[in-house]
Short mmCIF file of C-alpha atoms in Angstrom, two decimals:
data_model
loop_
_atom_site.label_atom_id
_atom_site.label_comp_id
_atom_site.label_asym_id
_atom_site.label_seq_id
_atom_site.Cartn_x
_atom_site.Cartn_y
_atom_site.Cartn_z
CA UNK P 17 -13.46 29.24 18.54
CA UNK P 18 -15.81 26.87 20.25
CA UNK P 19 -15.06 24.23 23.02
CA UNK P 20 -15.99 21.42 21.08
CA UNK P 21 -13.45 23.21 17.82
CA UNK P 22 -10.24 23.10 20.49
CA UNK P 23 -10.98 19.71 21.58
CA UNK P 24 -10.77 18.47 17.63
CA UNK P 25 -7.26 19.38 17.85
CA UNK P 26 -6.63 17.09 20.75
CA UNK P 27 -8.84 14.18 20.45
CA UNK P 28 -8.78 12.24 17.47
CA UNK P 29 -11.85 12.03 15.52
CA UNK P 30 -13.84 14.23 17.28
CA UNK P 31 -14.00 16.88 14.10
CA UNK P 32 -16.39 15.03 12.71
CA UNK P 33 -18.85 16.51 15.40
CA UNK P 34 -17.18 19.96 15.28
CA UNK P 35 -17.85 20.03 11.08
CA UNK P 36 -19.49 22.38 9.06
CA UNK P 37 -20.32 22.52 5.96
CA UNK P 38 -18.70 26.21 4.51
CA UNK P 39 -16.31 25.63 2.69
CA UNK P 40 -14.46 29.24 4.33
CA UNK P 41 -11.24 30.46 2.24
CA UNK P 42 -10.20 27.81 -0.64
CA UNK P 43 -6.29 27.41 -1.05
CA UNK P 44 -6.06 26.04 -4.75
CA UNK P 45 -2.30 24.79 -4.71
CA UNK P 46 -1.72 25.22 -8.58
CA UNK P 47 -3.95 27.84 -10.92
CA UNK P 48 -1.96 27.25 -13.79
CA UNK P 49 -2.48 23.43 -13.63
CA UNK P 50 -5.22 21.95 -16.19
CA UNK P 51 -7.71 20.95 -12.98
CA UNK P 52 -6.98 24.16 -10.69
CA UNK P 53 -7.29 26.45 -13.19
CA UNK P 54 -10.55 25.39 -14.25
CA UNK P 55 -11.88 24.89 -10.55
CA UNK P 56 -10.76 28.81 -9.82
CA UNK P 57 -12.50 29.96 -12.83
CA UNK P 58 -15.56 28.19 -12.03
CA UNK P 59 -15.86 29.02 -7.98
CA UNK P 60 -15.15 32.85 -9.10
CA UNK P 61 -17.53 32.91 -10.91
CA UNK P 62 -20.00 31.46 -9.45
CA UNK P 63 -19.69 33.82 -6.95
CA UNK P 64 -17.19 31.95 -4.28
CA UNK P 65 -14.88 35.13 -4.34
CA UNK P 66 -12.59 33.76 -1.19
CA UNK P 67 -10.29 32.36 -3.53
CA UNK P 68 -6.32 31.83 -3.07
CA UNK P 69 -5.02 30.50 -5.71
CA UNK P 70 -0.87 29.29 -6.17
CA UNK P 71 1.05 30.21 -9.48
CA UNK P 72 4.56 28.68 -9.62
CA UNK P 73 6.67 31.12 -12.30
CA UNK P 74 9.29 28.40 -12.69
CA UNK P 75 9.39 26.77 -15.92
CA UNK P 76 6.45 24.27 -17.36
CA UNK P 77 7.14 22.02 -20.29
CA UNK P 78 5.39 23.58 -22.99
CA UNK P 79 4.10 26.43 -21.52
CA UNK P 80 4.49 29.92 -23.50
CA UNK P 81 6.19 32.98 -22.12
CA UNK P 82 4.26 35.13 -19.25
CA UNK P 83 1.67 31.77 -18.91
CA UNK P 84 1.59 32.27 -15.09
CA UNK P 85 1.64 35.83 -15.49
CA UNK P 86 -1.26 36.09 -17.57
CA UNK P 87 -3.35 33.28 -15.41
CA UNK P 88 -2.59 35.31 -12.57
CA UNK P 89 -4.14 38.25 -13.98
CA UNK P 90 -6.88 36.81 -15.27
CA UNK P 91 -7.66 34.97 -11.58
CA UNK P 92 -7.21 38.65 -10.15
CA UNK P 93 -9.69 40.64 -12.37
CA UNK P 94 -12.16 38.00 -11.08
CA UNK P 95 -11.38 38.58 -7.38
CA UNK P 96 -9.11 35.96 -6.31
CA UNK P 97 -5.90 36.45 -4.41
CA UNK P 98 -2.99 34.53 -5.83
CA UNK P 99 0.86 34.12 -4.35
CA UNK P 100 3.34 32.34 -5.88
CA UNK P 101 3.64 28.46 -4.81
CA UNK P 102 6.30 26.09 -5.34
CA UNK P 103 6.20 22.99 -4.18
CA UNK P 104 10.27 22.83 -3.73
CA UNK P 105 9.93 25.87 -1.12
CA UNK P 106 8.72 24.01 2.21
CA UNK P 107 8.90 28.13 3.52
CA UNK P 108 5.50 28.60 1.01
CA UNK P 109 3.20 25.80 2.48
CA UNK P 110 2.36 27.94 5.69
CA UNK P 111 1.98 31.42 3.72
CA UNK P 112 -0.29 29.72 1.27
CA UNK P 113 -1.98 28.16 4.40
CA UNK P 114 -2.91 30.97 6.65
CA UNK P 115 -6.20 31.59 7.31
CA UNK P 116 -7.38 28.86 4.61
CA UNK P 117 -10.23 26.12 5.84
CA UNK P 118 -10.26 24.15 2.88
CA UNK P 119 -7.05 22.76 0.72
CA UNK P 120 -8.08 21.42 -3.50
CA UNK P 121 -4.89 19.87 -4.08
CA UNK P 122 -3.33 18.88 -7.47
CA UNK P 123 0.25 17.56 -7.35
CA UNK P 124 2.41 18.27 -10.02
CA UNK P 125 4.73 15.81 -12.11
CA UNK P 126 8.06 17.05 -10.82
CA UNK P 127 11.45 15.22 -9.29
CA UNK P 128 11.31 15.16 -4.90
CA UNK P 129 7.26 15.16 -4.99
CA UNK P 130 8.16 11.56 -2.25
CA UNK P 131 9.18 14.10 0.16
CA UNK P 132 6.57 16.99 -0.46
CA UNK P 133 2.91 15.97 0.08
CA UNK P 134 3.69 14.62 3.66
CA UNK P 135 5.41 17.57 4.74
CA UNK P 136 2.07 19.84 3.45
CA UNK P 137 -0.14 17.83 5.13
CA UNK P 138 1.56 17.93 8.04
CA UNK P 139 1.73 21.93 7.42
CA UNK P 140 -2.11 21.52 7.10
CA UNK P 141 -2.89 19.91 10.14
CA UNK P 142 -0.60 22.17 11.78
CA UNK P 143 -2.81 25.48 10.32
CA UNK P 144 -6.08 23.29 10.97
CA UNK P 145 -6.96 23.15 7.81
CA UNK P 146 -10.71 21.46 8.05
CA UNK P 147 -11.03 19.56 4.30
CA UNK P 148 -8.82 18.64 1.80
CA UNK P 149 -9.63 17.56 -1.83
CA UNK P 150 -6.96 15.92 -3.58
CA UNK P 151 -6.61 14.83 -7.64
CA UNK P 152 -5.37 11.53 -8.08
CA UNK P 153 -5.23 7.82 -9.81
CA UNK P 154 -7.54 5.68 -10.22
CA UNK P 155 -7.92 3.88 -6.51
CA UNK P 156 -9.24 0.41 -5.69
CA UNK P 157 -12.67 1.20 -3.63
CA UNK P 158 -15.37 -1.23 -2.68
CA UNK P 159 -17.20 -0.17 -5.80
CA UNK P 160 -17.03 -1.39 -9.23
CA UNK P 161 -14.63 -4.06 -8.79
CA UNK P 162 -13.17 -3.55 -12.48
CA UNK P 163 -11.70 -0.76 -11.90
CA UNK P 164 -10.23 -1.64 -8.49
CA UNK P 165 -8.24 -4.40 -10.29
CA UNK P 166 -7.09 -1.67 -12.90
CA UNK P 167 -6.05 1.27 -10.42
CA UNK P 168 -3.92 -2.03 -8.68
CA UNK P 169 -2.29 -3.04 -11.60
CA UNK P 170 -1.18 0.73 -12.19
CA UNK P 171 -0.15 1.26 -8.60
CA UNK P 172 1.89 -1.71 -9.14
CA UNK P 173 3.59 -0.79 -12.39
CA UNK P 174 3.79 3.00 -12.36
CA UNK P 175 5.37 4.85 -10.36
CA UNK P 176 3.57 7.85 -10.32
CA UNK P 177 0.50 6.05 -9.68
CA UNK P 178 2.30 4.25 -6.65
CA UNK P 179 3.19 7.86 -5.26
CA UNK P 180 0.05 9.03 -5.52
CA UNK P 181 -1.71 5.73 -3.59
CA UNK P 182 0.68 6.65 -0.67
CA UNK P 183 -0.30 10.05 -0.08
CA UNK P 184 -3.60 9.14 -0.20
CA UNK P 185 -2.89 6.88 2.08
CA UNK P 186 -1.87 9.54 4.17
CA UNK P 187 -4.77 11.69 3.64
CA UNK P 188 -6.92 9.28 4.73
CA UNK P 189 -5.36 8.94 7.83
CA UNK P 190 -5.23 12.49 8.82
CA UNK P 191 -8.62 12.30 10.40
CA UNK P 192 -7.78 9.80 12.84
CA UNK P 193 -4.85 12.81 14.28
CA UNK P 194 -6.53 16.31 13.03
CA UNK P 195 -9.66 18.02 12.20
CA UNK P 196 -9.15 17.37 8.15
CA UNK P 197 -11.65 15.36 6.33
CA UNK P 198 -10.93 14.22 3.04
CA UNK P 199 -12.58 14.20 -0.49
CA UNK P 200 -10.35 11.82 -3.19
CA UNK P 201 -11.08 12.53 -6.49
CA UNK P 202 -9.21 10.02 -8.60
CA UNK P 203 -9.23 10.11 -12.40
CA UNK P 204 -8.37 7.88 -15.21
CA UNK P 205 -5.84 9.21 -18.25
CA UNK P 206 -6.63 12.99 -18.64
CA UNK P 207 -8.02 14.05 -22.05
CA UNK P 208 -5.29 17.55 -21.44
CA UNK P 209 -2.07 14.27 -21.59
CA UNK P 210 -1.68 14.44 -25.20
CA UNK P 211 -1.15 17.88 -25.51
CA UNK P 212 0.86 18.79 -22.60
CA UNK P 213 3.46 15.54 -22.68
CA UNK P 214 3.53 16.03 -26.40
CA UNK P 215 2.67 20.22 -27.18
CA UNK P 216 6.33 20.47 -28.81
CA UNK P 217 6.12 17.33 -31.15
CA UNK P 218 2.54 18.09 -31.96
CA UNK P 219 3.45 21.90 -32.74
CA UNK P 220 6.75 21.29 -34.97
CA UNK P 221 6.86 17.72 -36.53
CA UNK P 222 2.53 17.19 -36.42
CA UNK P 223 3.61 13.47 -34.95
CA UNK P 224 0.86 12.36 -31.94
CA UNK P 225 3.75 9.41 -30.47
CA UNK P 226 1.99 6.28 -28.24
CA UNK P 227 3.16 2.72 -27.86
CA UNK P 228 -0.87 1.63 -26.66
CA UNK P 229 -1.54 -0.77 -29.81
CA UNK P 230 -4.55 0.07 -30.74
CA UNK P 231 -6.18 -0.72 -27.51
CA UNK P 232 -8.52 1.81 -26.09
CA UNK P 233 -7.72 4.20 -23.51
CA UNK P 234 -10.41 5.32 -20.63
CA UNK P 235 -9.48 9.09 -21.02
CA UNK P 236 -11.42 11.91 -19.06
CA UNK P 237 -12.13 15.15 -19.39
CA UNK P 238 -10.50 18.20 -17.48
CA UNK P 239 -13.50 19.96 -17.74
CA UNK P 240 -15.47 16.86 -16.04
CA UNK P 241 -12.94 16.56 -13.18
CA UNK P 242 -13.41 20.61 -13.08
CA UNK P 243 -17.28 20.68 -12.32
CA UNK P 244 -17.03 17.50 -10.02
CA UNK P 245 -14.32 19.22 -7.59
CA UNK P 246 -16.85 22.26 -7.50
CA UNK P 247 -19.38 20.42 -6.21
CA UNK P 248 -17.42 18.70 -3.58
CA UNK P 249 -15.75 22.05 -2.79
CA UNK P 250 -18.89 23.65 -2.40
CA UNK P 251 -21.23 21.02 -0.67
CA UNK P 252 -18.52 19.36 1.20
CA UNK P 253 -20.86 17.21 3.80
CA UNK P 254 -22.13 14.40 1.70
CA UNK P 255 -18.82 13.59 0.16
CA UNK P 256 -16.36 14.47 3.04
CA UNK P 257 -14.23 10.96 3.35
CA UNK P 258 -15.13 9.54 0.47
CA UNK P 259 -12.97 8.37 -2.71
CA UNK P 260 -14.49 8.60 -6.18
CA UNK P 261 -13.16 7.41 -9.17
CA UNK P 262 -14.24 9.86 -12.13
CA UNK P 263 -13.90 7.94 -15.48
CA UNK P 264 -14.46 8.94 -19.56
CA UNK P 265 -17.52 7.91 -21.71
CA UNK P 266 -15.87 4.44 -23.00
CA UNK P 267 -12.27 3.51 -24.80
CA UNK P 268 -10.89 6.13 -27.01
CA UNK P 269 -8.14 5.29 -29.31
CA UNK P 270 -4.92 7.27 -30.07
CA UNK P 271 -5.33 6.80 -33.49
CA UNK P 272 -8.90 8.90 -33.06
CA UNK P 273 -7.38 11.19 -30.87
CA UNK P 274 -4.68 12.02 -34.08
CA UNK P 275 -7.91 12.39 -36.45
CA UNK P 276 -9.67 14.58 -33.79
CA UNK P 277 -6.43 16.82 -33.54
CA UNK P 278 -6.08 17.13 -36.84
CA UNK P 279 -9.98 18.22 -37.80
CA UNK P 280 -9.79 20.91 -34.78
CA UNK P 281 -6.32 22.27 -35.65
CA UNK P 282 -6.42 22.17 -39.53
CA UNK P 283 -3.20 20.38 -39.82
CA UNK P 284 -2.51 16.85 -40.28
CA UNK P 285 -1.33 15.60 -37.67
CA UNK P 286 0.15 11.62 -37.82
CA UNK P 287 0.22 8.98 -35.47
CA UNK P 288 3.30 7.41 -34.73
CA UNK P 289 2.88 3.71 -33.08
CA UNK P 290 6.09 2.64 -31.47
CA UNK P 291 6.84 -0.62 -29.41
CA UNK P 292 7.28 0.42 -25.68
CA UNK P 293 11.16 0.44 -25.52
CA UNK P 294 11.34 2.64 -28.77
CA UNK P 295 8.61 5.03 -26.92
CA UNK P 296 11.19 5.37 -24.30
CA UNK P 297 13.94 6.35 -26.52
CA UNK P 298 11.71 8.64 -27.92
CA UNK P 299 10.49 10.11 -24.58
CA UNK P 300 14.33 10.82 -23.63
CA UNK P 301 15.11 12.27 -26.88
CA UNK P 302 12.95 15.00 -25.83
CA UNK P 303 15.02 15.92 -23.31
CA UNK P 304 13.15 14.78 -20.36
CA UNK P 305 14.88 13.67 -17.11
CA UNK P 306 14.62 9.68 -16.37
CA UNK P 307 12.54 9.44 -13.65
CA UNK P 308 10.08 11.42 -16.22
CA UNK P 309 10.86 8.91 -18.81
CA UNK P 310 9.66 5.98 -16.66
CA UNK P 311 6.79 7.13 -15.91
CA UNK P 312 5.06 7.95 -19.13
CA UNK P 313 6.66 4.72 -20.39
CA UNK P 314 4.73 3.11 -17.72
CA UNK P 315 1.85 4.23 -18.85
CA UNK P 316 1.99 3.38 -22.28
CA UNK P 317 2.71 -0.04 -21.36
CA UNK P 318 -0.46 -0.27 -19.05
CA UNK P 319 -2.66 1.13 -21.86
CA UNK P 320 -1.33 -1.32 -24.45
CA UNK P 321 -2.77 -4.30 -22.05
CA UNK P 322 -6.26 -3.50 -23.56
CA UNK P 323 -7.77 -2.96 -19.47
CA UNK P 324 -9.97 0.02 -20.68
CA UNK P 325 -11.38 -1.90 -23.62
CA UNK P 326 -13.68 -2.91 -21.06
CA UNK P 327 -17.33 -1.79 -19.63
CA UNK P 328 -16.18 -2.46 -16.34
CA UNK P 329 -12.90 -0.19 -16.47
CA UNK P 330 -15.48 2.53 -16.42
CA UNK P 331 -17.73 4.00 -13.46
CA UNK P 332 -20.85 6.08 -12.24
CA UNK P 333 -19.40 8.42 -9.74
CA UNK P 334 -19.07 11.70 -12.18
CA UNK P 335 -22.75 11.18 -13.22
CA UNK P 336 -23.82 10.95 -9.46
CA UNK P 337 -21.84 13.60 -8.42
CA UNK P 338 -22.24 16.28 -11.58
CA UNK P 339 -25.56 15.10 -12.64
CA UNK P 340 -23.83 14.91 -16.20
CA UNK P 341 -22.76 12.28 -19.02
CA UNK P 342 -18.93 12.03 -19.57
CA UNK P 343 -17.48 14.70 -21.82
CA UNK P 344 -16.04 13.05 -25.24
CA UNK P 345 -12.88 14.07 -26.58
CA UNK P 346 -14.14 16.10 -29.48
CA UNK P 347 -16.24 17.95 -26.88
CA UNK P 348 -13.22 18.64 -24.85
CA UNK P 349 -11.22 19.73 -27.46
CA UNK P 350 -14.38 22.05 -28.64
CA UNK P 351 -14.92 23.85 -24.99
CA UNK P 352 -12.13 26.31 -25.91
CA UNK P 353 -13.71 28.23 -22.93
CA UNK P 354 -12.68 26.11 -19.98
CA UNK P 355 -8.95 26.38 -21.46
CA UNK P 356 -6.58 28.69 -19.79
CA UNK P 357 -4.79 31.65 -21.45
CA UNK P 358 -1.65 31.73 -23.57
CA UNK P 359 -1.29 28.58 -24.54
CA UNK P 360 -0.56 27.67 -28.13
CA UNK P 361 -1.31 24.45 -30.10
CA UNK P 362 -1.36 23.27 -34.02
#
């Protein structure tokens, strides 16, 4: 390790001198996830073979039998190394860590996540991780001032979105103490919502249930948010400290999402339009805990104000970074080859 490397770890800032721009051994925190999976996939097989990648074998809402299992296998036969990850188990943040330069980071929806980003960052620093690429909310940047106003009004009102804004927050503010730089890729509604917050309903009662009102929703596509994290991954130095906001081609309604579902799968599937508090009931009746309830009520709510009906809810930065147009919905639900294993729709 060089002078100027040690002296990173002790004065802050300094690593901006000391950085370089391979990428080393990527730790992908979750391979099962919509994101991570499709980020592994693609730096396999492009030929970025020092992969580790984190399953968690607990349970996922609506995920079949042997899904991790079978993701696991599948990241193997292309050469990566996967361990099981759980966020819960502070004891598997400096296992997954060792030996790892760069962290791509998607948090998942589950009860406690206040306490568990900090804690891996710190766990980060600690194992000097040099760059870490985190999936989030839309985030207000000097840029397109539309959606700045939006990702406020959801930080506000959602608390989800509000967790997320802290620990990026955080991450922003480990440079000033470590040698991490950051890359924030923050997304609008993901195009993957529908079908994993709803993959029961969809499957057994063909019911698609939102509380948006016909307003538009600024969805985008997995596959999108996929190929821009590549690039970042892989070509870290332009876009090291640097938050993008990655939005769809324009305002998709849930009504056309029900249509779409229905063409691909065969099945009619109908669109139920509830008020927000009947959503929630609806929500719970599903079983979910409340904390889970709140926020996907939350979101409902914000789409039904209309905000993404707008040009200026929508941005440039996937086009600059990918070099490509916004994937629409019936594309995404066409690229059955960016979807991971084992799952099972209508």
């Amino acid at each position: 390790m060089s002078f100027l490397k040690k002296a990173a770890d002790i004065v802050p800032g300094l690593g901006k001198f000391t950085y370089d721009n391979d990428a080393g051994k990527i730790f992908i925190t979750s391979g099962t996830g919509v994101i991570g999976y499709r980020v592994a996939i693609s730096l396999l097989e492009a030929g970025h073979k020092d992969i580790r990648v984190g399953i968690f074998e607990g349970d996922r809402q609506g995920m079949n039998d042997g899904f991790g299992r079978k993701i696991a296998e599948q990241l193997e036969e292309k050469g990566a190394e996967v361990i099981e990850f759980n966020w819960a188990q502070e004891s598997d943040y400096a296992t997954a860590l060792e030996g790892v330069k760069t962290v791509f980071c998607t948090l998942p929806h589950i009860e406690g996540w206040a306490d568990m980003f900090p804690t891996f960052l710190k766990t980060s620093k600690a194992k000097k991780i040099e760059h870490f690429v985190k999936v989030s909310f839309l985030r207000p940047t000097h840029a397109f001032k539309g959606v700045a106003e939006i990702a406020r009004m959801y930080r506000e009102n959602v608390p989800f979105v509000s967790f997320h804004g802290t620990c990026d927050d955080i991450l922003q503010q480990a440079k000033t103490d470590s040698r991490i730089s950051y890359t924030i890729l923050c997304t609008s509604h993901l195009m993957a919502t529908p079908l994993l917050a709803q993959g029961k309903t969809l499957r057994e009662e063909k019911k698609f249930v939102t509380a948006s009102y016909g307003m538009g929703v600024n969805y985008v596509s997995p596959n999108d948010v996929a190929k821009a994290a590549v690039v970042v991954l892989t070509n870290q130095k332009p876009h090291r400290n640097k938050v993008y906001n990655l939005t769809g081609p324009g305002p998709t309604k849930d009504s056309e999402i029900a249509e779409l579902l229905s063409q691909k799968y065969g099945t009619p599937i109908e669109h139920i339009q509830l008020g927000y508090h009947d959503y929630a009931k609806n929500v719970k009746s599903r079983g979910l805990p409340k904390w889970q309830v709140r926020d996907s009520a939350s979101m409902e709510r914000m789409k039904a104000h209309g905000l993404d009906e707008h040009k200026t809810s929508y941005t440039t930065d996937l086009q600059e970074i990918t070099g490509q147009q916004p994937e629409s919905f019936d594309d995404y639900l066409s690229s059955t080859q960016f979807m991971r294993p084992g799952l099972q729709f209508p």
